[in-house]
mmCIF file of C-alpha atoms in Angstrom:
data_model
loop_
_atom_site.group_PDB
_atom_site.id
_atom_site.type_symbol
_atom_site.label_atom_id
_atom_site.label_comp_id
_atom_site.label_asym_id
_atom_site.label_seq_id
_atom_site.Cartn_x
_atom_site.Cartn_y
_atom_site.Cartn_z
ATOM 1 C CA UNK A 268 0.000 0.000 0.000
ATOM 2 C CA UNK A 269 1.191 3.519 -0.764
ATOM 3 C CA UNK A 270 0.795 6.658 1.319
ATOM 4 C CA UNK A 271 -1.968 9.179 0.515
ATOM 5 C CA UNK A 272 -1.066 11.433 -2.404
ATOM 6 C CA UNK A 273 -1.617 14.605 -0.351
ATOM 7 C CA UNK A 274 -1.034 14.729 3.397
ATOM 8 C CA UNK A 275 -1.602 17.587 5.798
ATOM 9 C CA UNK A 276 0.420 18.045 8.975
ATOM 10 C CA UNK A 277 -1.106 20.463 11.472
ATOM 11 C CA UNK A 278 1.826 21.788 13.484
ATOM 12 C CA UNK A 279 5.351 22.283 12.222
ATOM 13 C CA UNK A 280 7.466 21.866 15.350
ATOM 14 C CA UNK A 281 10.134 19.200 15.752
ATOM 15 C CA UNK A 282 7.633 16.341 15.520
ATOM 16 C CA UNK A 283 5.488 17.895 12.796
ATOM 17 C CA UNK A 284 8.517 18.672 10.643
ATOM 18 C CA UNK A 285 9.735 15.101 11.064
ATOM 19 C CA UNK A 286 6.333 13.675 10.115
ATOM 20 C CA UNK A 287 6.199 15.961 7.088
ATOM 21 C CA UNK A 288 9.636 14.729 6.026
ATOM 22 C CA UNK A 289 8.560 11.074 6.383
ATOM 23 C CA UNK A 290 5.628 11.539 4.003
ATOM 24 C CA UNK A 291 7.711 13.615 1.589
ATOM 25 C CA UNK A 292 10.300 10.851 1.458
ATOM 26 C CA UNK A 293 7.504 8.359 0.671
ATOM 27 C CA UNK A 294 6.259 10.472 -2.243
ATOM 28 C CA UNK A 295 3.341 12.471 -0.826
ATOM 29 C CA UNK A 296 2.591 16.116 -1.435
ATOM 30 C CA UNK A 297 2.648 17.661 2.056
ATOM 31 C CA UNK A 298 0.891 20.749 3.391
ATOM 32 C CA UNK A 299 2.031 21.916 6.829
ATOM 33 C CA UNK A 300 -0.261 24.299 8.709
ATOM 34 C CA UNK A 301 1.171 26.592 11.340
ATOM 35 C CA UNK A 302 -0.376 29.272 13.545
ATOM 36 C CA UNK A 303 1.174 32.346 11.875
ATOM 37 C CA UNK A 304 3.380 33.357 8.928
ATOM 38 C CA UNK A 305 6.428 33.619 11.200
ATOM 39 C CA UNK A 306 5.967 30.146 12.712
ATOM 40 C CA UNK A 307 5.274 28.810 9.210
ATOM 41 C CA UNK A 308 8.632 30.156 8.073
ATOM 42 C CA UNK A 309 10.362 28.505 11.044
ATOM 43 C CA UNK A 310 8.612 25.201 10.242
ATOM 44 C CA UNK A 311 9.783 25.321 6.638
ATOM 45 C CA UNK A 312 13.334 25.902 7.857
ATOM 46 C CA UNK A 313 13.076 22.803 10.086
ATOM 47 C CA UNK A 314 11.891 20.686 7.172
ATOM 48 C CA UNK A 315 14.730 22.022 4.993
ATOM 49 C CA UNK A 316 17.284 21.092 7.649
ATOM 50 C CA UNK A 317 15.871 17.576 8.143
ATOM 51 C CA UNK A 318 15.749 17.026 4.378
ATOM 52 C CA UNK A 319 19.296 18.290 3.940
ATOM 53 C CA UNK A 320 20.581 15.891 6.615
ATOM 54 C CA UNK A 321 18.760 13.049 4.889
ATOM 55 C CA UNK A 322 20.198 14.099 1.499
ATOM 56 C CA UNK A 323 16.706 14.224 -0.069
ATOM 57 C CA UNK A 324 16.446 17.761 -1.526
ATOM 58 C CA UNK A 325 14.105 16.703 -4.331
ATOM 59 C CA UNK A 326 11.235 16.309 -1.874
ATOM 60 C CA UNK A 327 11.216 20.004 -0.990
ATOM 61 C CA UNK A 328 9.339 20.782 -4.201
ATOM 62 C CA UNK A 329 6.355 18.864 -2.804
ATOM 63 C CA UNK A 330 5.933 20.713 0.499
ATOM 64 C CA UNK A 331 3.956 23.869 1.286
ATOM 65 C CA UNK A 332 3.913 25.543 4.679
ATOM 66 C CA UNK A 333 1.045 27.913 5.381
ATOM 67 C CA UNK A 334 -0.897 29.635 8.135
ATOM 68 C CA UNK A 335 -4.154 29.074 6.206
ATOM 69 C CA UNK A 336 -5.981 25.819 7.062
ATOM 70 C CA UNK A 337 -8.165 26.220 3.960
ATOM 71 C CA UNK A 338 -5.243 24.695 2.042
ATOM 72 C CA UNK A 339 -5.928 21.312 3.666
ATOM 73 C CA UNK A 340 -8.986 20.847 1.442
ATOM 74 C CA UNK A 341 -7.439 18.317 -0.934
ATOM 75 C CA UNK A 342 -5.750 16.134 1.695
ATOM 76 C CA UNK A 343 -6.511 12.438 2.071
ATOM 77 C CA UNK A 344 -4.928 12.409 5.534
ATOM 78 C CA UNK A 345 -4.314 15.164 8.092
ATOM 79 C CA UNK A 346 -2.015 14.415 11.033
ATOM 80 C CA UNK A 347 -2.324 16.677 14.078
ATOM 81 C CA UNK A 348 1.113 17.329 15.613
ATOM 82 C CA UNK A 349 0.635 20.209 18.045
ATOM 83 C CA UNK A 350 1.822 20.175 21.696
ATOM 84 C CA UNK A 351 0.414 17.624 24.150
ATOM 85 C CA UNK A 352 -2.549 19.699 25.304
ATOM 86 C CA UNK A 353 -5.977 18.107 24.957
ATOM 87 C CA UNK A 354 -7.837 21.366 24.428
ATOM 88 C CA UNK A 355 -5.425 22.561 21.757
ATOM 89 C CA UNK A 356 -5.493 19.214 19.975
ATOM 90 C CA UNK A 357 -9.301 19.124 19.973
ATOM 91 C CA UNK A 358 -9.356 22.659 18.590
ATOM 92 C CA UNK A 359 -7.022 21.972 15.666
ATOM 93 C CA UNK A 360 -8.744 18.674 14.865
ATOM 94 C CA UNK A 361 -12.041 20.551 14.594
ATOM 95 C CA UNK A 362 -10.419 23.059 12.236
ATOM 96 C CA UNK A 363 -8.912 20.249 10.146
ATOM 97 C CA UNK A 364 -12.268 18.459 9.974
ATOM 98 C CA UNK A 365 -13.948 21.659 8.798
ATOM 99 C CA UNK A 366 -11.453 22.387 6.022
ATOM 100 C CA UNK A 367 -10.715 18.785 4.966
ATOM 101 C CA UNK A 368 -14.079 17.030 5.433
ATOM 102 C CA UNK A 369 -13.093 14.063 3.264
ATOM 103 C CA UNK A 370 -9.780 13.374 4.995
ATOM 104 C CA UNK A 371 -8.832 10.770 7.549
ATOM 105 C CA UNK A 372 -7.751 12.577 10.716
ATOM 106 C CA UNK A 373 -4.944 11.327 12.937
ATOM 107 C CA UNK A 374 -3.365 12.530 16.158
ATOM 108 C CA UNK A 375 0.297 12.241 17.043
ATOM 109 C CA UNK A 376 -0.561 12.287 20.749
ATOM 110 C CA UNK A 377 1.733 10.217 22.945
ATOM 111 C CA UNK A 378 -0.745 9.697 25.786
ATOM 112 C CA UNK A 379 -4.133 11.415 25.387
ATOM 113 C CA UNK A 380 -7.292 9.409 24.786
ATOM 114 C CA UNK A 381 -8.164 8.927 21.123
ATOM 115 C CA UNK A 382 -11.773 8.371 22.170
ATOM 116 C CA UNK A 383 -11.741 11.635 24.090
ATOM 117 C CA UNK A 384 -10.276 13.578 21.174
ATOM 118 C CA UNK A 385 -12.830 11.984 18.830
ATOM 119 C CA UNK A 386 -15.754 13.173 20.957
ATOM 120 C CA UNK A 387 -16.035 16.470 19.095
ATOM 121 C CA UNK A 388 -15.670 14.996 15.603
ATOM 122 C CA UNK A 389 -18.562 14.277 13.254
ATOM 123 C CA UNK A 390 -16.836 11.163 11.862
ATOM 124 C CA UNK A 391 -14.981 9.433 14.746
ATOM 125 C CA UNK A 392 -14.752 6.255 12.663
ATOM 126 C CA UNK A 393 -12.275 8.128 10.422
ATOM 127 C CA UNK A 394 -10.022 9.185 13.317
ATOM 128 C CA UNK A 395 -6.990 7.260 14.592
ATOM 129 C CA UNK A 396 -3.807 7.725 16.583
ATOM 130 C CA UNK A 397 -0.509 7.774 14.695
ATOM 131 C CA UNK A 398 2.147 8.151 17.384
ATOM 132 C CA UNK A 399 5.504 8.867 15.760
ATOM 133 C CA UNK A 400 8.733 8.872 17.761
ATOM 134 C CA UNK A 401 11.403 11.526 18.106
ATOM 135 C CA UNK A 402 13.532 11.926 16.040
ATOM 136 C CA UNK A 403 11.098 10.817 13.335
ATOM 137 C CA UNK A 404 13.614 10.347 10.478
ATOM 138 C CA UNK A 405 15.619 7.662 12.294
ATOM 139 C CA UNK A 406 12.881 6.055 14.397
ATOM 140 C CA UNK A 407 11.531 2.810 12.969
ATOM 141 C CA UNK A 408 8.337 2.655 15.062
ATOM 142 C CA UNK A 409 4.867 4.159 14.692
ATOM 143 C CA UNK A 410 2.252 3.280 17.307
ATOM 144 C CA UNK A 411 -1.237 3.029 15.799
ATOM 145 C CA UNK A 412 -3.867 3.747 18.445
ATOM 146 C CA UNK A 413 -7.368 2.430 17.823
ATOM 147 C CA UNK A 414 -10.171 4.500 19.305
ATOM 148 C CA UNK A 415 -13.477 2.954 20.433
ATOM 149 C CA UNK A 416 -15.157 4.050 17.186
ATOM 150 C CA UNK A 417 -12.225 3.788 14.755
ATOM 151 C CA UNK A 418 -13.214 1.727 11.704
ATOM 152 C CA UNK A 419 -11.411 -1.621 11.360
ATOM 153 C CA UNK A 420 -10.726 -0.842 7.692
ATOM 154 C CA UNK A 421 -8.916 2.357 8.721
ATOM 155 C CA UNK A 422 -6.644 0.382 11.056
ATOM 156 C CA UNK A 423 -5.592 -1.844 8.162
ATOM 157 C CA UNK A 424 -5.104 1.199 5.948
ATOM 158 C CA UNK A 425 -2.987 2.969 8.567
ATOM 159 C CA UNK A 426 -0.775 -0.089 9.012
ATOM 160 C CA UNK A 427 -0.143 0.010 5.260
ATOM 161 C CA UNK A 428 0.757 3.694 5.350
ATOM 162 C CA UNK A 429 3.267 3.124 8.146
ATOM 163 C CA UNK A 430 4.938 0.302 6.209
ATOM 164 C CA UNK A 431 5.036 2.517 3.102
ATOM 165 C CA UNK A 432 6.958 5.069 5.200
ATOM 166 C CA UNK A 433 9.573 2.372 5.813
ATOM 167 C CA UNK A 434 8.581 2.047 9.472
ATOM 168 C CA UNK A 435 7.089 -0.724 11.599
ATOM 169 C CA UNK A 436 3.577 -0.356 13.032
ATOM 170 C CA UNK A 437 2.398 -1.665 16.358
ATOM 171 C CA UNK A 438 -1.341 -1.534 16.991
ATOM 172 C CA UNK A 439 -2.783 -0.878 20.450
ATOM 173 C CA UNK A 440 -6.219 -0.140 21.818
ATOM 174 C CA UNK A 441 -6.929 3.268 23.288
ATOM 175 C CA UNK A 442 -5.734 3.374 26.905
ATOM 176 C CA UNK A 443 -3.765 5.883 29.019
ATOM 177 C CA UNK A 444 -0.230 6.142 27.662
ATOM 178 C CA UNK A 445 -0.921 3.387 25.106
ATOM 179 C CA UNK A 446 1.951 0.846 25.177
ATOM 180 C CA UNK A 447 5.023 2.931 24.424
ATOM 181 C CA UNK A 448 4.532 5.976 26.660
ATOM 182 C CA UNK A 449 3.206 3.918 29.554
ATOM 183 C CA UNK A 450 6.256 1.655 29.599
ATOM 184 C CA UNK A 451 8.820 4.283 28.623
ATOM 185 C CA UNK A 452 7.634 6.900 31.116
ATOM 186 C CA UNK A 453 7.432 4.373 33.955
ATOM 187 C CA UNK A 454 11.071 3.391 33.385
ATOM 188 C CA UNK A 455 12.182 7.019 33.087
ATOM 189 C CA UNK A 456 10.411 8.102 36.278
ATOM 190 C CA UNK A 457 12.093 5.312 38.253
ATOM 191 C CA UNK A 458 15.469 6.344 36.798
ATOM 192 C CA UNK A 459 14.781 9.919 37.958
ATOM 193 C CA UNK A 460 13.928 8.706 41.470
ATOM 194 C CA UNK A 461 17.189 6.760 41.576
ATOM 195 C CA UNK A 462 19.116 9.868 40.528
ATOM 196 C CA UNK A 463 17.226 11.954 43.102
ATOM 197 C CA UNK A 464 18.054 9.418 45.840
ATOM 198 C CA UNK A 465 21.750 9.344 44.910
ATOM 199 C CA UNK A 466 21.724 5.690 43.866
ATOM 200 C CA UNK A 467 24.026 6.418 40.906
ATOM 201 C CA UNK A 468 24.890 9.113 38.381
ATOM 202 C CA UNK A 469 22.738 9.763 35.321
ATOM 203 C CA UNK A 470 25.467 8.261 33.151
ATOM 204 C CA UNK A 471 25.659 5.058 35.192
ATOM 205 C CA UNK A 472 21.892 4.648 35.456
ATOM 206 C CA UNK A 473 21.643 4.933 31.686
ATOM 207 C CA UNK A 474 24.590 2.577 31.191
ATOM 208 C CA UNK A 475 22.758 -0.032 33.274
ATOM 209 C CA UNK A 476 20.054 -0.092 30.604
ATOM 210 C CA UNK A 477 22.177 0.366 27.475
ATOM 211 C CA UNK A 478 24.839 -2.185 28.431
ATOM 212 C CA UNK A 479 22.857 -4.470 30.712
ATOM 213 C CA UNK A 480 19.581 -4.594 28.770
ATOM 214 C CA UNK A 481 20.756 -3.507 25.311
ATOM 215 C CA UNK A 482 18.537 -0.434 25.180
ATOM 216 C CA UNK A 483 19.958 1.842 22.459
ATOM 217 C CA UNK A 484 19.594 4.936 24.689
ATOM 218 C CA UNK A 485 19.173 5.141 28.455
ATOM 219 C CA UNK A 486 15.957 6.471 30.054
ATOM 220 C CA UNK A 487 17.434 9.772 31.264
ATOM 221 C CA UNK A 488 19.100 10.617 27.966
ATOM 222 C CA UNK A 489 15.881 9.646 26.191
ATOM 223 C CA UNK A 490 14.007 12.072 28.446
ATOM 224 C CA UNK A 491 16.407 14.824 27.409
ATOM 225 C CA UNK A 492 15.745 14.023 23.751
ATOM 226 C CA UNK A 493 11.974 13.892 24.187
ATOM 227 C CA UNK A 494 11.899 17.023 26.361
ATOM 228 C CA UNK A 495 11.495 17.167 30.126
ATOM 229 C CA UNK A 496 8.402 19.331 29.772
ATOM 230 C CA UNK A 497 6.809 16.732 27.508
ATOM 231 C CA UNK A 498 7.671 13.932 29.936
ATOM 232 C CA UNK A 499 6.247 15.939 32.847
ATOM 233 C CA UNK A 500 2.956 16.563 31.037
ATOM 234 C CA UNK A 501 2.621 12.888 30.115
ATOM 235 C CA UNK A 502 3.490 11.740 33.660
ATOM 236 C CA UNK A 503 0.914 14.083 35.171
ATOM 237 C CA UNK A 504 -1.732 12.770 32.772
ATOM 238 C CA UNK A 505 -0.858 9.146 33.559
ATOM 239 C CA UNK A 506 -0.866 9.855 37.299
ATOM 240 C CA UNK A 507 -4.415 11.191 36.995
ATOM 241 C CA UNK A 508 -5.514 8.197 34.927
ATOM 242 C CA UNK A 509 -3.537 5.313 36.430
ATOM 243 C CA UNK A 510 -2.576 6.385 39.936
ATOM 244 C CA UNK A 511 0.404 7.484 42.038
ATOM 245 C CA UNK A 512 2.944 5.121 40.500
ATOM 246 C CA UNK A 513 3.232 7.740 37.722
ATOM 247 C CA UNK A 514 3.610 10.719 40.096
ATOM 248 C CA UNK A 515 6.414 12.919 38.666
ATOM 249 C CA UNK A 516 9.531 13.080 40.895
ATOM 250 C CA UNK A 517 10.518 16.438 42.346
ATOM 251 C CA UNK A 518 13.746 16.500 40.309
ATOM 252 C CA UNK A 519 11.704 16.535 37.103
ATOM 253 C CA UNK A 520 9.457 19.353 38.315
ATOM 254 C CA UNK A 521 12.486 21.343 39.478
ATOM 255 C CA UNK A 522 14.378 21.066 36.188
ATOM 256 C CA UNK A 523 11.295 22.037 34.154
ATOM 257 C CA UNK A 524 10.665 25.039 36.452
ATOM 258 C CA UNK A 525 14.280 26.118 35.880
ATOM 259 C CA UNK A 526 13.824 25.921 32.102
ATOM 260 C CA UNK A 527 16.146 22.929 31.729
ATOM 261 C CA UNK A 528 14.088 20.955 29.231
ATOM 262 C CA UNK A 529 16.771 18.726 27.724
ATOM 263 C CA UNK A 530 18.440 18.845 24.342
ATOM 264 C CA UNK A 531 16.244 21.650 22.996
ATOM 265 C CA UNK A 532 17.447 24.058 25.715
ATOM 266 C CA UNK A 533 20.986 22.700 26.022
ATOM 267 C CA UNK A 534 20.562 21.197 29.481
ATOM 268 C CA UNK A 535 18.430 18.585 31.217
ATOM 269 C CA UNK A 536 19.816 15.529 32.922
ATOM 270 C CA UNK A 537 22.820 16.076 30.621
ATOM 271 C CA UNK A 538 24.624 19.048 29.089
ATOM 272 C CA UNK A 539 24.039 19.225 25.323
#
């Protein structure tokens, strides 16, 4: 199965730019919607940089970045990739549904309920979770999240799209944190508690997982890559949904309050 011929990506941050690049590389025309002309320009620059690193300049002729959601009208698929805020995601999904009424809608959420996000949509059977991983160009996984009203035929279609992107799909039912965030965040929070308690250094805690369990990256370095603010938001959501075992450690709250968000700010559990 091939990818849709025209794909919209609503949100052109790090994740949105990476998702746009993935569909460009697979042959789609891509329309990225941002909130303003200035943020649209920044999004286009991100896509240029990702494409340059991947040595795929030809794809840039098939991307448009705009602040006008009307341009989504011809899309077969629109992927929402805005920050992990349920209200914001619901808002942009409603806008996408209005301007691309024939499109499949997908959310790149890493933890929010697909059923909850679908509640405001007229066609929840055409809505699904497509959880890409950061950095998108080198990650081989996409988590497909099936909402309570997602059509079975759409699940099969989405699995085909992910394979056409050169990635591997896993399919999970809608639940807090799905499979990937629930497991990954739980491990990271315990690593933070160990660091907070002085059990070992960040480097040695990570080495325990990379060398002892063959994880490619340790949980604290992964948190820096994902963003400490993102991890905090997901942990708080999971704590509300699943209980105190996901309560964020004080060290995470402190670093976020200080503006140390990981790689994107130059400092988190590591210096970057």
